[in-house]
PDB file of C-alpha atoms in Angstrom:
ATOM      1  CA  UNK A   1      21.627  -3.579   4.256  1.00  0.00           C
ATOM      2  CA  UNK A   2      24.035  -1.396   2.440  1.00  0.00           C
ATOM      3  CA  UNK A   3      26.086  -4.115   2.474  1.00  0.00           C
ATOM      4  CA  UNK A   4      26.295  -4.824   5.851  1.00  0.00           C
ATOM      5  CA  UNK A   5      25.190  -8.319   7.000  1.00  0.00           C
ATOM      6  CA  UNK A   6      21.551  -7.869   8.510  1.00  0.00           C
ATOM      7  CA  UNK A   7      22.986 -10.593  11.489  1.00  0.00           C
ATOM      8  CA  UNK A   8      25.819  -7.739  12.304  1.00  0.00           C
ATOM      9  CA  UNK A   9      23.020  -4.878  12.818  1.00  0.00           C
ATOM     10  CA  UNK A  10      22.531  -4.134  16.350  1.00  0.00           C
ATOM     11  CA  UNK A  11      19.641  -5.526  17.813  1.00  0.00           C
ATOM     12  CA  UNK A  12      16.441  -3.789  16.838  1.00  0.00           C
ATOM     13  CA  UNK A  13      18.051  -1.843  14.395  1.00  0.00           C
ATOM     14  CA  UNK A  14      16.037  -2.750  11.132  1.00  0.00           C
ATOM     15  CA  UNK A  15      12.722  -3.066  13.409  1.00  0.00           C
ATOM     16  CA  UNK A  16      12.929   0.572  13.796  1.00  0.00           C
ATOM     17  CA  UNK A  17      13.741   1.338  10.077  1.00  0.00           C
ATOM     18  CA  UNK A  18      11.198  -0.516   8.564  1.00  0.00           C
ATOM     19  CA  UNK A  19       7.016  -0.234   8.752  1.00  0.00           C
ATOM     20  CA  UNK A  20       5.063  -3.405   7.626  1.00  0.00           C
ATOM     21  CA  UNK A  21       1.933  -2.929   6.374  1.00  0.00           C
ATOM     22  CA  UNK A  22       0.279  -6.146   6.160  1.00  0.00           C
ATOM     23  CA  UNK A  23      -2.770  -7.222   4.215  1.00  0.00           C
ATOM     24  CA  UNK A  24      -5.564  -8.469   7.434  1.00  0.00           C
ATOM     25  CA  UNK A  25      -4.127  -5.733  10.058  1.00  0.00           C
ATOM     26  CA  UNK A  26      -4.350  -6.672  13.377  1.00  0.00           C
ATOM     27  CA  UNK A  27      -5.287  -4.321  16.267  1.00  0.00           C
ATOM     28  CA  UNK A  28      -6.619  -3.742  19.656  1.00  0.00           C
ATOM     29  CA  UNK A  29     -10.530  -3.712  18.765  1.00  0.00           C
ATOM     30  CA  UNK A  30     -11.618  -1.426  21.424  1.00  0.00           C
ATOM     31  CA  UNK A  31      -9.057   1.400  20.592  1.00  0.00           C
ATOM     32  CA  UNK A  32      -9.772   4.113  18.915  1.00  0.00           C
ATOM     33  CA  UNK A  33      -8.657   5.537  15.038  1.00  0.00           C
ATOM     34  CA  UNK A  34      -6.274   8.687  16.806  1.00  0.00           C
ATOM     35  CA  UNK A  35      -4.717   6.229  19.441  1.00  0.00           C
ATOM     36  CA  UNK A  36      -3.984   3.785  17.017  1.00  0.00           C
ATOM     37  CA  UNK A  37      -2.185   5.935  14.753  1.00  0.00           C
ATOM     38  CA  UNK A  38      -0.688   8.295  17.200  1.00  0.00           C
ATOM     39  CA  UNK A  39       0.655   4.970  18.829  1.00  0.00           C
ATOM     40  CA  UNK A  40       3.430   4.692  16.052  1.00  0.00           C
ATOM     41  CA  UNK A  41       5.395   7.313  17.473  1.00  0.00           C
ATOM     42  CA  UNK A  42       5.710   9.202  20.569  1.00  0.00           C
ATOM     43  CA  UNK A  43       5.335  13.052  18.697  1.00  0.00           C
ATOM     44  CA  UNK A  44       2.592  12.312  16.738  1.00  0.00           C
ATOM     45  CA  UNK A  45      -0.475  15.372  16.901  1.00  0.00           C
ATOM     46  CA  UNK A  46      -3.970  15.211  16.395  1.00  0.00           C
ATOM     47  CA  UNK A  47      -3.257  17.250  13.190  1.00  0.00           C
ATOM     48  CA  UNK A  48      -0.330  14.612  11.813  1.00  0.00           C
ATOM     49  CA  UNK A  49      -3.313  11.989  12.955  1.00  0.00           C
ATOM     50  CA  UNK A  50      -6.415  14.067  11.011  1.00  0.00           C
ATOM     51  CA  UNK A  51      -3.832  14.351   7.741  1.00  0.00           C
ATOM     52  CA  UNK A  52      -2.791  10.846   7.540  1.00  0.00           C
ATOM     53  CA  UNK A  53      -6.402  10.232   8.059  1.00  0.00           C
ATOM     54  CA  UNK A  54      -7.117  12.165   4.742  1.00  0.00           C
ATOM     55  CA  UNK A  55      -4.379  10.493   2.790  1.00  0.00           C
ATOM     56  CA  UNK A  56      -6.079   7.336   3.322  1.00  0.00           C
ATOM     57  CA  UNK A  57      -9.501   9.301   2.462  1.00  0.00           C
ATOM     58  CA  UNK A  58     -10.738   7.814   5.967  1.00  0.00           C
ATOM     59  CA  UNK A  59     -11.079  10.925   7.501  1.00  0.00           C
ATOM     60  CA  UNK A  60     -13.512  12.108   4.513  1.00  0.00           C
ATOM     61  CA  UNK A  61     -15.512   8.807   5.008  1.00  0.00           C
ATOM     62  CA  UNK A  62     -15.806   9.107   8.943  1.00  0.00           C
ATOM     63  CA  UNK A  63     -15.147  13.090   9.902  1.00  0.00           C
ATOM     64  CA  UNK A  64     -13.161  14.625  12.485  1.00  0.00           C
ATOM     65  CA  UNK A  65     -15.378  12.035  15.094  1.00  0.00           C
ATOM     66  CA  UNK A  66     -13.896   9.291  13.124  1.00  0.00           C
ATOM     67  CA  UNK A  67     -10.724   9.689  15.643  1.00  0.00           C
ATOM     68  CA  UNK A  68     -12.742   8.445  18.334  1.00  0.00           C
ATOM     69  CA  UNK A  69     -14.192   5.695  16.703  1.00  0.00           C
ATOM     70  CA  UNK A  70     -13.426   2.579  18.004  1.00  0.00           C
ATOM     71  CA  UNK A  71     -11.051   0.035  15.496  1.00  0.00           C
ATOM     72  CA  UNK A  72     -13.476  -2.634  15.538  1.00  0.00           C
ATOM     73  CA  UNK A  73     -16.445  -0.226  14.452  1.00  0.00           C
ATOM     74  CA  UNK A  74     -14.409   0.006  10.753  1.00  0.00           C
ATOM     75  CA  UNK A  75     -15.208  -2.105   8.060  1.00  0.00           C
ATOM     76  CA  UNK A  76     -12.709  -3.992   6.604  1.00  0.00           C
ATOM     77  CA  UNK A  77     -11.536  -1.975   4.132  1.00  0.00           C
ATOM     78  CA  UNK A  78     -10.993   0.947   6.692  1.00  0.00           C
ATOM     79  CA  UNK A  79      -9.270  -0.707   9.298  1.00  0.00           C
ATOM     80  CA  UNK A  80      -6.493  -1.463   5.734  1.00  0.00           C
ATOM     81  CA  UNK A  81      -6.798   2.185   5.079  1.00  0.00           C
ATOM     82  CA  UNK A  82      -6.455   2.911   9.270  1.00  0.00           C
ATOM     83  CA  UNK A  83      -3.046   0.475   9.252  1.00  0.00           C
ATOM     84  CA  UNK A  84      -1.697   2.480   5.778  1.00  0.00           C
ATOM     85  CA  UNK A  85      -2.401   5.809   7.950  1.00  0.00           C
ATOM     86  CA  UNK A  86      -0.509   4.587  10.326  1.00  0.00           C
ATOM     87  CA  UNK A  87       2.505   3.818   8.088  1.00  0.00           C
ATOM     88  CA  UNK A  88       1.982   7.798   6.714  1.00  0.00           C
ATOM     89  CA  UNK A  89       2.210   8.761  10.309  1.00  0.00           C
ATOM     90  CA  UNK A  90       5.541   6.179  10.959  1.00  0.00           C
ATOM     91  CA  UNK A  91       7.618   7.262   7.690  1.00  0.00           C
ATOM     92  CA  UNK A  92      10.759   5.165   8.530  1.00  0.00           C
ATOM     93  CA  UNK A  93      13.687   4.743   5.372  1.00  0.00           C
ATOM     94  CA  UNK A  94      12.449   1.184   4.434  1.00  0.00           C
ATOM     95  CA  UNK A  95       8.171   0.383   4.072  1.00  0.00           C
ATOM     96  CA  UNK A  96       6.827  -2.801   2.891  1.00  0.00           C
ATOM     97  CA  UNK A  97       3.484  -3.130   1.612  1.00  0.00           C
ATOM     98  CA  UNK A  98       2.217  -6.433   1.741  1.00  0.00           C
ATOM     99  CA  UNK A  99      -1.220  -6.115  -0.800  1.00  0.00           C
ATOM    100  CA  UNK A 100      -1.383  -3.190   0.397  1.00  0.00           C
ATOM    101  CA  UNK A 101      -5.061  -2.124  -1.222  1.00  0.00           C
ATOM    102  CA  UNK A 102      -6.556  -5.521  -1.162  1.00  0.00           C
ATOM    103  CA  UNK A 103      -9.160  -5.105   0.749  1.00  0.00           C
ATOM    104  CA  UNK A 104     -10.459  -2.040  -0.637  1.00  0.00           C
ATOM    105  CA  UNK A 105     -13.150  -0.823  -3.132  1.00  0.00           C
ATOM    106  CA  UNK A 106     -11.747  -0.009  -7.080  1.00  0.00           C
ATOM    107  CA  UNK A 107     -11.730   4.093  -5.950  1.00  0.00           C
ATOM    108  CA  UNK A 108      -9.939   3.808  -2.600  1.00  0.00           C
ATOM    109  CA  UNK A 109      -7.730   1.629  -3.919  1.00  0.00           C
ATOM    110  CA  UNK A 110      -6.279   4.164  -6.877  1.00  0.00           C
ATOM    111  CA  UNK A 111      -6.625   6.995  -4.706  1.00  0.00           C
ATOM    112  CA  UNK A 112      -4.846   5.258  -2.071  1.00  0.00           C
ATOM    113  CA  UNK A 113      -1.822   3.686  -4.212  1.00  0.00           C
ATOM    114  CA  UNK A 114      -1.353   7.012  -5.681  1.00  0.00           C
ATOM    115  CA  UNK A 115      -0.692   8.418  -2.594  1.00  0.00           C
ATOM    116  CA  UNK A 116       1.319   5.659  -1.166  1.00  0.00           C
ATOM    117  CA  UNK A 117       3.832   6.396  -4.547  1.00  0.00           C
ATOM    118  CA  UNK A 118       4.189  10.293  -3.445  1.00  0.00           C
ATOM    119  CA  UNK A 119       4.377   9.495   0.054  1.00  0.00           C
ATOM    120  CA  UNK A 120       7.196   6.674  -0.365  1.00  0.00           C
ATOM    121  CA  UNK A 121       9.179   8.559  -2.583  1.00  0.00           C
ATOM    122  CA  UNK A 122      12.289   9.197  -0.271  1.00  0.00           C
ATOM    123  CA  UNK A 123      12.149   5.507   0.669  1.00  0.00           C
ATOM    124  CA  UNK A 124      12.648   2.344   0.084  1.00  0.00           C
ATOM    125  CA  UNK A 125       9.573   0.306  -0.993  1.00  0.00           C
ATOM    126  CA  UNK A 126       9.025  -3.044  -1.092  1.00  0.00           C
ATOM    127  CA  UNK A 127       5.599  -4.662  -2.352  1.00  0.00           C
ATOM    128  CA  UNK A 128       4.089  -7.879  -2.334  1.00  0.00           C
ATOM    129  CA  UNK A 129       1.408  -7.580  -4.507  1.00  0.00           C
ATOM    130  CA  UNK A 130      -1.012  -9.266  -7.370  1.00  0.00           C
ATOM    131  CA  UNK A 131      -2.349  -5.806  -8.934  1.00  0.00           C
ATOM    132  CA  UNK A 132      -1.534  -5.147 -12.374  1.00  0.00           C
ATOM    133  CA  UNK A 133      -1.576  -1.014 -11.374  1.00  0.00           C
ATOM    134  CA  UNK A 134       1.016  -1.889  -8.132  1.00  0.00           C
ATOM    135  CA  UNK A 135       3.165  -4.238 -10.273  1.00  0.00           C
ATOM    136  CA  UNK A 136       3.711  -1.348 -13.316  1.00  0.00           C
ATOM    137  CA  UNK A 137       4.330   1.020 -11.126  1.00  0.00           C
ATOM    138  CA  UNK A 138       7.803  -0.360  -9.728  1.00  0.00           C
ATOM    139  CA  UNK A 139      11.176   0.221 -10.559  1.00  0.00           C
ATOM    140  CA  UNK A 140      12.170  -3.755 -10.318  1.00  0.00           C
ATOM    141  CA  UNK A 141       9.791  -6.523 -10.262  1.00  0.00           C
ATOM    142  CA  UNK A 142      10.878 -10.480  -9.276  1.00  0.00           C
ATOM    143  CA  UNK A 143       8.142 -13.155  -9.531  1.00  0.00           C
ATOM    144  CA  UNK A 144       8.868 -16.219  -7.208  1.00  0.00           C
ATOM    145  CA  UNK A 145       7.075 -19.218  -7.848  1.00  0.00           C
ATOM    146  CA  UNK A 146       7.361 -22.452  -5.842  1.00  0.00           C
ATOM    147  CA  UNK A 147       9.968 -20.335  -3.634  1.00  0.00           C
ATOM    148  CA  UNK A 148      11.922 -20.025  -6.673  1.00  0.00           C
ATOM    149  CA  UNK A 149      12.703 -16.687  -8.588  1.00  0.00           C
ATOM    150  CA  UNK A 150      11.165 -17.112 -12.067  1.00  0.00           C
ATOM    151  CA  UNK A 151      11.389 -13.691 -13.488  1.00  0.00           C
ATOM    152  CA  UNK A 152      13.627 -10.237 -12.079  1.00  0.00           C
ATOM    153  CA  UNK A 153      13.668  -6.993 -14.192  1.00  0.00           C
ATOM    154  CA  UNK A 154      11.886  -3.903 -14.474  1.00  0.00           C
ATOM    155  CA  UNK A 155       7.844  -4.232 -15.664  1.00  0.00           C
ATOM    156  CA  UNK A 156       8.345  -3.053 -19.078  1.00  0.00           C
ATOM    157  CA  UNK A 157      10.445  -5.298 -20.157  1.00  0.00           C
ATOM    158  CA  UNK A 158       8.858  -8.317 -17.833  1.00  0.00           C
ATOM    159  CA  UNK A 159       5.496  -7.336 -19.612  1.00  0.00           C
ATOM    160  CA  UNK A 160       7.054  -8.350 -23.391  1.00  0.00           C
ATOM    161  CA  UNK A 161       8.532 -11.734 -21.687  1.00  0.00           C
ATOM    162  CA  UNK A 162       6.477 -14.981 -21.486  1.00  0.00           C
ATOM    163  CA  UNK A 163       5.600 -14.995 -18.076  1.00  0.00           C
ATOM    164  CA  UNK A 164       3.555 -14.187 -14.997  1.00  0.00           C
ATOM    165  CA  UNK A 165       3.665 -10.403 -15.446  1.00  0.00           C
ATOM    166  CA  UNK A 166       3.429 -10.525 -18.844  1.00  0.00           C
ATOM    167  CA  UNK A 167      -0.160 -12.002 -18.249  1.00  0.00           C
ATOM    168  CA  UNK A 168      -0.970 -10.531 -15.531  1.00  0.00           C
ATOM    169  CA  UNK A 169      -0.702  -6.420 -17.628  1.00  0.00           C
ATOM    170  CA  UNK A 170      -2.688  -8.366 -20.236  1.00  0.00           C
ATOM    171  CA  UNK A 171      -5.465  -9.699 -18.014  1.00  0.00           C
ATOM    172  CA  UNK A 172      -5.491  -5.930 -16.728  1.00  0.00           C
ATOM    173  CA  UNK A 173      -5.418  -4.698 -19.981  1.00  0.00           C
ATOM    174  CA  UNK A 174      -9.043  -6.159 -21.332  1.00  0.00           C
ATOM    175  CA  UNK A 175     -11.817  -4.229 -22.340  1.00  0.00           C
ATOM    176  CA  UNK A 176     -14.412  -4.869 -19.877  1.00  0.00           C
ATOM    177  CA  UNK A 177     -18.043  -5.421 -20.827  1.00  0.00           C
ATOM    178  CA  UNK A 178     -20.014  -2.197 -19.749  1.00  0.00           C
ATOM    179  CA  UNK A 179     -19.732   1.372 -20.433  1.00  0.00           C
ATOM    180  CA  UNK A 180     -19.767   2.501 -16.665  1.00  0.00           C
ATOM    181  CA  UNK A 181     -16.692  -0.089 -16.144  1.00  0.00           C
ATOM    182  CA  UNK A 182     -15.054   1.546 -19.314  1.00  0.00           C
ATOM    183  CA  UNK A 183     -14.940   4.835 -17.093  1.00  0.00           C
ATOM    184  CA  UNK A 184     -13.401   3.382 -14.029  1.00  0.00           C
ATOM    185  CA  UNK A 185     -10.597   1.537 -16.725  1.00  0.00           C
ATOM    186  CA  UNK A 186     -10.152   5.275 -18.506  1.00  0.00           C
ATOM    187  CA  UNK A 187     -10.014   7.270 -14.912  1.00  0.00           C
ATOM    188  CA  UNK A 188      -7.067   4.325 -13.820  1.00  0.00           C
ATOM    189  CA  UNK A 189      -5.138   5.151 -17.284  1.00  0.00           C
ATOM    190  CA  UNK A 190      -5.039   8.200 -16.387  1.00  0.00           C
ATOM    191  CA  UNK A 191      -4.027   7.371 -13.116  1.00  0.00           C
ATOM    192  CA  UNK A 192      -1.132   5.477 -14.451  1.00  0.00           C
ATOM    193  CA  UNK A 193      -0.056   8.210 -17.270  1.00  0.00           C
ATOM    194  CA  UNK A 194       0.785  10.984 -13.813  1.00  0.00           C
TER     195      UNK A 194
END
């Protein structure tokens, strides 16, 4: 870490510079949405809660009485959006997203990687994903493959290189069948063009 070996940090160090988002969040079932999140940190308002619920678009889905809800009332896909709201509430230097809109519906999932870019601006981000949208939208992408690194480099040039990324931005890139999908693929080009 800025060329320091990670083994000469002191202890808990890089734990408290780096949120993990991971892709099936665990949690304490009977707690609530605002305890959860204002369990990240110590300062942490019902306001900072209630915003980092909107950046999510949870708190549009479940209302200012979503806060009480209990975690194991949430679908799926909201208890990933809950765990990312948590990681708008933690804001340390380092974040890593692992598939970090997997579980969620085709609009949550723009509205909620868009986000994630302007919120993670000042940091440093590190992704583990399979989208086509997360993958173009990094500064460096390496493929590993059988634990080995098969491909390192920035997406536009990994997309014009035989390869897993290279297929991957085509599969994304194929007209789909119906002219209700052909919005959804229009709205996420524009997504990608801000």
């Amino acid at each position: 870490l800025d060329s320091v070996p990670v083994t000469e940090l002191q202890k808990g160090f890089l734990e408290k510079q780096t949120t993990v988002v991971y892709q099936r969040p665990s949690f304490f079932a009977q707690r609530t949405v605002g305890k959860n999140i204002a369990s990240v940190r110590s300062d942490v308002t019902e306001e900072d809660t209630e915003q980092a619920m909107k950046s999510v678009g949870l708190y549009g889905e479940l209302g200012q009485e979503g806060i009480s809800r209990k975690l194991s009332e949430l679908s799926g896909g909201q208890q990933q959006r809950e765990n990312l709201a948590e990681a708008v509430v933690r804001q340390t230097p380092i974040m890593i997203y692992d598939e970090p809109t997997a579980n969620l519906d085709q609009i949550n999932r723009r509205r909620n990687w868009k986000n994630l870019l302007q919120l993670s601006q000042d940091h440093t981000v590190i992704v583990v994903s399979h989208n086509a949208q997360e993958i173009e939208s990094a500064d460096r992408v390496i493929t590993v493959e059988n634990g080995r690194i098969t491909q390192d480099g920035p997406p536009a040039d990994l997309a014009n290189r035989r390869g897993y990324v290279k297929e991957l931005l085509k599969d994304a890139r194929k007209p789909l069948r119906t002219s209700s999908e052909n919005i959804g693929i229009q709205e996420l080009h524009q997504l990608r063009q801000e």
